[in-house]
Coordinates of C-alpha atoms in Angstrom, one line a residue:
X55 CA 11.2 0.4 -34.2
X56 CA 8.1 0.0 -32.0
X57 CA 8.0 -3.0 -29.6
X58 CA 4.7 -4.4 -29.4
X59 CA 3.4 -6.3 -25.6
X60 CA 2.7 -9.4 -28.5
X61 CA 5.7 -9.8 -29.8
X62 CA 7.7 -10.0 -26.4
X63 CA 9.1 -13.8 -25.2
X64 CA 6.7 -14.5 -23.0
X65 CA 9.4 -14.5 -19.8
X66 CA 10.6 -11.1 -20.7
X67 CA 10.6 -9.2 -17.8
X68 CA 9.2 -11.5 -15.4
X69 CA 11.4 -12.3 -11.9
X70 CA 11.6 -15.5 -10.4
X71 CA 9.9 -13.4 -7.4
X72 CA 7.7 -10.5 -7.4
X73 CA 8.3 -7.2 -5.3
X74 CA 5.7 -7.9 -2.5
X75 CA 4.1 -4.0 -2.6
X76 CA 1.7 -4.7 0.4
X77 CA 1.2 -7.2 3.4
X78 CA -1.9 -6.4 5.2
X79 CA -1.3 -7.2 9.0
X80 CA -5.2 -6.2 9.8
X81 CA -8.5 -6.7 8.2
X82 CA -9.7 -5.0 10.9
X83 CA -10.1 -1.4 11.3
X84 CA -11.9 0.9 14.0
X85 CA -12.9 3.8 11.5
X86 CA -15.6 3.8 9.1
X87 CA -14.4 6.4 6.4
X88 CA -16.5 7.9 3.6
X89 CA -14.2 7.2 1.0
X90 CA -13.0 3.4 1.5
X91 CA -15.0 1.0 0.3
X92 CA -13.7 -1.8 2.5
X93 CA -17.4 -3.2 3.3
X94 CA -18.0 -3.4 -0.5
X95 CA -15.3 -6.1 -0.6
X96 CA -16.1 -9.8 0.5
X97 CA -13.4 -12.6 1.4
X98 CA -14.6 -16.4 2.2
X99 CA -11.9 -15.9 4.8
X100 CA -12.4 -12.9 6.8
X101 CA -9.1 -13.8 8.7
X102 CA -8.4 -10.3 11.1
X103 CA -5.0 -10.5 11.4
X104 CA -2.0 -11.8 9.5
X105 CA -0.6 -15.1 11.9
X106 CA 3.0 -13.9 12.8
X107 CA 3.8 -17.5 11.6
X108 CA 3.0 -16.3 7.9
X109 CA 5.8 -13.6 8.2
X110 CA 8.0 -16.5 9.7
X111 CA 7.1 -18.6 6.7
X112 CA 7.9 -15.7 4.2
X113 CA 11.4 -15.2 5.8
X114 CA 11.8 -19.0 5.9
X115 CA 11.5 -19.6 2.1
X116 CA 13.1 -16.2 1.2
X117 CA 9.9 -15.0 -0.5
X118 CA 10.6 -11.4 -0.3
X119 CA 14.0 -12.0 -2.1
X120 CA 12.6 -9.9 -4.6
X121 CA 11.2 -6.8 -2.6
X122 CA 13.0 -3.9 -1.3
X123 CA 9.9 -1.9 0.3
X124 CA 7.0 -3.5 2.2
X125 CA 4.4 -1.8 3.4
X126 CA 2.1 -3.6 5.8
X127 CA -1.3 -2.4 5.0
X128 CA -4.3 -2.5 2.4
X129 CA -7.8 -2.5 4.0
X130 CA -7.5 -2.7 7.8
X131 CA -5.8 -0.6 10.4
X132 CA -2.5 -1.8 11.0
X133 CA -1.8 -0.3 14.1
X134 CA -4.2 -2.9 15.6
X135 CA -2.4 -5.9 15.6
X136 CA -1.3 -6.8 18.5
X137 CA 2.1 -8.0 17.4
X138 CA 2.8 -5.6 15.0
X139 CA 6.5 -4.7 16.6
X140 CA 7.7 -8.2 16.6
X141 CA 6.3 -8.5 12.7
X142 CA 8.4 -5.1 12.4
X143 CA 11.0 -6.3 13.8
X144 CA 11.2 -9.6 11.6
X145 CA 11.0 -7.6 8.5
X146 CA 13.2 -5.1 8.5
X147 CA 16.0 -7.0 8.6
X148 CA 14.9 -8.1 5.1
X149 CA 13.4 -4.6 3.5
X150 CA 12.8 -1.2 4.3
X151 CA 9.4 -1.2 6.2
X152 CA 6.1 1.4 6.3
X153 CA 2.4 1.5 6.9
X154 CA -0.2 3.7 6.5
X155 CA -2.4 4.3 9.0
X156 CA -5.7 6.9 9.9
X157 CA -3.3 8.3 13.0
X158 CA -5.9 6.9 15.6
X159 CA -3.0 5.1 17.5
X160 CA 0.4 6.9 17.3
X161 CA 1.5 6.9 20.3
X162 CA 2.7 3.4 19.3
X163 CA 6.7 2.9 20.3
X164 CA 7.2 0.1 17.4
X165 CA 5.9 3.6 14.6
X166 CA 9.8 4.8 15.7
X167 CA 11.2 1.2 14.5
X168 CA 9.7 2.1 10.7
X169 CA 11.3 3.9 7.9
X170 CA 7.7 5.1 6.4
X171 CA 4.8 6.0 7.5
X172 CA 1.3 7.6 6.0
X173 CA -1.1 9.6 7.9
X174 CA -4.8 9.7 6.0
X175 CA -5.9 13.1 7.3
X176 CA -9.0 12.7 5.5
X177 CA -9.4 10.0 8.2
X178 CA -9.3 11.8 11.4
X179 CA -10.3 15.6 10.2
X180 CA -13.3 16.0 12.2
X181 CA -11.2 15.0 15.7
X182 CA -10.2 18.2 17.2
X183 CA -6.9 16.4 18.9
X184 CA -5.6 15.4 15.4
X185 CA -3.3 18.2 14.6
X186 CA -2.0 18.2 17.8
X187 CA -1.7 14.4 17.6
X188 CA 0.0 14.5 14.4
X189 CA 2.3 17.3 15.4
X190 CA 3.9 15.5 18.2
X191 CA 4.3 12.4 16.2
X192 CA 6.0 14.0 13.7
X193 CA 8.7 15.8 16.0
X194 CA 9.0 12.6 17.6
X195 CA 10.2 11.4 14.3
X196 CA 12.1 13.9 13.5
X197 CA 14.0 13.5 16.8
X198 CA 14.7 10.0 16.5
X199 CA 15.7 10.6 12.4
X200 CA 12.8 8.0 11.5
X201 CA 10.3 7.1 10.0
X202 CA 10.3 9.5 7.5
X203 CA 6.2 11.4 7.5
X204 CA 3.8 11.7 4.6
X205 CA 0.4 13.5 5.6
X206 CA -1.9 12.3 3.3
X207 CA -4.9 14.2 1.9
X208 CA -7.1 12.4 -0.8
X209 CA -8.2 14.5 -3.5
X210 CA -11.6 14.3 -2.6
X211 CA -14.3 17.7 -3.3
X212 CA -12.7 20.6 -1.6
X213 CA -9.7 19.2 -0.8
X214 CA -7.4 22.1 -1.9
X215 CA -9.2 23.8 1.3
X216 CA -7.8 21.1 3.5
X217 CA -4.3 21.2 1.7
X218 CA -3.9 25.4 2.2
X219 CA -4.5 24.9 5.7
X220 CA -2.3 21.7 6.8
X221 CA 0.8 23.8 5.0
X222 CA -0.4 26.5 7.2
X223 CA -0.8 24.6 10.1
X224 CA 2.5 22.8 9.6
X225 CA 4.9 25.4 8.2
X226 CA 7.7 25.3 10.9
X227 CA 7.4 21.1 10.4
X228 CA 7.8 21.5 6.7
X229 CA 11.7 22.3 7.4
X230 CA 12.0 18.5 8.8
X231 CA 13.7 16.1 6.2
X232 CA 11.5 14.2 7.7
X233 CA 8.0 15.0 7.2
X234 CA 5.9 16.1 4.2
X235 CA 2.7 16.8 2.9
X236 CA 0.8 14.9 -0.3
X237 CA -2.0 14.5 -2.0
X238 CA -2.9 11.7 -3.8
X239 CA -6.1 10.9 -6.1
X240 CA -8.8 9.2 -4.5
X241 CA -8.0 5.8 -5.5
X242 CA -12.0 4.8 -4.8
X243 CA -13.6 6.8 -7.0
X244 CA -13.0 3.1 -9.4
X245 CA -15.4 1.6 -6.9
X246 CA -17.7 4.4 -6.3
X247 CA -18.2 6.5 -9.8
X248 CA -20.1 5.6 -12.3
X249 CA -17.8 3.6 -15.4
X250 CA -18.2 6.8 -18.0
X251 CA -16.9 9.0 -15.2
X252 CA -14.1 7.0 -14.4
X253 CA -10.5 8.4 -16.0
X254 CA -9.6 4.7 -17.0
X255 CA -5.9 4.4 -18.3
X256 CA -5.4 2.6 -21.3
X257 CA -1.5 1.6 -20.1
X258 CA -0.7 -1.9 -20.2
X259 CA 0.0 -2.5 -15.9
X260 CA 3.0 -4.0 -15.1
X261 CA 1.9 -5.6 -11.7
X262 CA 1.1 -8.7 -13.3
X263 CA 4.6 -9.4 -14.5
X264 CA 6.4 -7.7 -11.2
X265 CA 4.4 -7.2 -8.0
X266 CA 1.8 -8.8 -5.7
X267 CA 0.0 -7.7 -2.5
X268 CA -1.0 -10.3 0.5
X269 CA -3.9 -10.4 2.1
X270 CA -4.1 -10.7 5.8
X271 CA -5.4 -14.3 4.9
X272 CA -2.8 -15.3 3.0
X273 CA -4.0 -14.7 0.2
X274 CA -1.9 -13.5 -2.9
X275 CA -3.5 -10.8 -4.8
X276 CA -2.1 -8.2 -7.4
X277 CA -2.4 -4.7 -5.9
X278 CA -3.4 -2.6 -3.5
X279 CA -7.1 -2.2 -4.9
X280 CA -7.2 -6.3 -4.9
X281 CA -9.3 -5.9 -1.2
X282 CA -11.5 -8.8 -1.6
X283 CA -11.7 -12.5 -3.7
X284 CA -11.9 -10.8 -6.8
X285 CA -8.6 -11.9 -8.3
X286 CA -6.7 -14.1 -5.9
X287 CA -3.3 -15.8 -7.3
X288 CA -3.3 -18.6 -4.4
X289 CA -2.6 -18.9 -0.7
X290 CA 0.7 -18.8 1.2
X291 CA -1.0 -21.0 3.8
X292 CA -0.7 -23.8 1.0
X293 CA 2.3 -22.9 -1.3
X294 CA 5.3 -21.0 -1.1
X295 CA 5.2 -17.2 -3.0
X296 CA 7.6 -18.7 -5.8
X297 CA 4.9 -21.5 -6.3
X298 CA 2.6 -19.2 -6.9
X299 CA 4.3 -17.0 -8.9
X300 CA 5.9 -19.4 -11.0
X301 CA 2.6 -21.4 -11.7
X302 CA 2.2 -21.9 -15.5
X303 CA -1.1 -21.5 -16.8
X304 CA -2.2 -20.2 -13.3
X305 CA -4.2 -17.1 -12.3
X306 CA -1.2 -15.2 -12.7
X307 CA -1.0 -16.4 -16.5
X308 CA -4.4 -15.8 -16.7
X309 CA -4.4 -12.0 -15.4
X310 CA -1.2 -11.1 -17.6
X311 CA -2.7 -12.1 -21.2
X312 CA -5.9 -9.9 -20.1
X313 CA -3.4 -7.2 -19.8
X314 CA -2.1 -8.1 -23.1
X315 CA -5.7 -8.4 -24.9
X316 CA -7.0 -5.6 -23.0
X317 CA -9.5 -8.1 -22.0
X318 CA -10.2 -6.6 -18.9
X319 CA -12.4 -8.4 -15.7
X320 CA -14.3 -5.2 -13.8
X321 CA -11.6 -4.6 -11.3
X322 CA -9.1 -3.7 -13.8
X323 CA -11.3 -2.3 -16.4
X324 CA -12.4 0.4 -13.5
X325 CA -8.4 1.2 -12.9
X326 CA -7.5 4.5 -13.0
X327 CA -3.7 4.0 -12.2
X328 CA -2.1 1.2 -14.0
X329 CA 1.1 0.1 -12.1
X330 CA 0.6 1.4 -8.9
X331 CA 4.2 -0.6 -7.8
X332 CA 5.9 2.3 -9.9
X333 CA 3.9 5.0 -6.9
X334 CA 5.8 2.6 -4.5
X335 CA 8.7 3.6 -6.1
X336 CA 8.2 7.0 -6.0
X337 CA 7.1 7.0 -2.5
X338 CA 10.3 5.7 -1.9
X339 CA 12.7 8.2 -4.3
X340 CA 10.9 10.9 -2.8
X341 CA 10.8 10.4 1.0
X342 CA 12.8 7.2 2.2
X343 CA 16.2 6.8 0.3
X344 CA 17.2 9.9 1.6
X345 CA 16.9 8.0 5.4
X346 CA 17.9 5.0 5.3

């Protein structure tokens, strides 16, 4: 018998609190890279940095009951907060805790406090210290048995060339449970490409029903591409997350029976990758449960 989305109770599946996949600690960021389209995307609030008093408040009203991963990034660079350790600190004794960063900053002591971290190559490429940067961050991790170390190339034009060469360049680092290499699609390309390029999935998403991301704002939004105002569930500033999630007839309503109907708004209708929480998974059964 095939189970159609329709014919579903409508609570089926839902938690009482989503897995929070993302909380960006910085807007900011002190690279301007080709393939992120962070400029494209406009808030009313253009808030910087996450208040540590946010992450207090999350704690407080046991919002990330429902998470087991965070990872604190989305548009910005997180390595620039300046209180990033003590947010670290905070959260990890509630979930496992990553970032990804563009590798400008780690010689950071709080990076050894994480369980993940991603390095964007395609961010730092052209700098002639990155390998060497990179290679010393990744011993160090190895040494202290954490974070576990994902270098990141996006799947951008000639990217195998890049790929070839960091396995070359990092063969004797390879052997660290540790570390490893990846590529990933570049995500973007739902921004940049033109719509009859675009390799749209047709797969209902499950982040409406299971995960959010926050903005450094405090804004509640429903993934990792949600960078700007264009979907925004409500405000941890004014309600708790179980508020928002639990709002009937709410923007959360609202974005699920799109899903349903298929009738999309342009941010999903672009979407390559429908339920990007599962690569959170992944990431996780791949590289981290082995380490923590």
């Amino acid at each position: 018998m095939v189970v159609k989305v329709k014919d579903l109770p409508t609570n089926v599946f839902i938690p009482d609190l989503p897995e929070i996949y993302q909380i960006e600690v910085s807007r900011k960021c002190n690279l301007s890279c080709t393939m992120c389209p962070r400029q494209l995307f406009c808030r009313k609030d253009e808030t910087e940095f996450i208040d540590i008093g946010l992450i207090d408040k999350l704690i407080r009203d046991d919002s990330l009951g429902g998470s087991y991963f965070v990872e604190l990034q989305m548009s910005g660079e997180p390595t620039l907060h300046p209180q990033l350790d003590r947010i670290i600190i905070k959260l990890r004794n509630f979930v496992i805790v990553g970032l990804s960063t563009n590798g400008t900053n780690l010689d950071l002591d709080c990076l050894f406090r994480l369980d993940y971290v991603t390095i964007n190559y395609n961010a730092i490429k052209d700098d002639d210290t990155a390998i060497r940067r990179i290679k010393k961050f990744v011993y160090e991790a190895y040494y202290h048995g954490k974070p576990h170390v994902d270098l990141q190339v996006v799947e951008m034009p000639n990217w195998e060339l890049d790929y070839q060469m960091l396995k070359a360049e990092f063969r004797h680092e390879l052997v660290y449970p540790t570390f490893n290499i990846r590529t990933v699609p570049d995500c973007f390309m739902t921004v940049f490409d033109e719509p009859d390029n675009l390799p749209v999935s047709t797969e209902l998403c499950l982040n409406p029903w299971l995960s959010v991301s926050i903005q450094a704002n405090g804004n509640v939004v429903p993934c990792c591409f949600s960078f700007g105002d264009d979907i925004v569930y409500g405000n941890l500033n004014n309600h708790s997350l179980h508020t928002i999630w639990n709002l009937h007839g709410g923007e959360v309503d609202r974005l699920r029976n799109e899903h349903i109907t298929k009738n999309y708004r342009n941010i999903c209708a672009r979407c390559y990758m429908r339920s990007p929480m599962l690569l959170h998974w992944k990431i996780f059964k791949d590289s981290i449960r082995r380490i923590v």
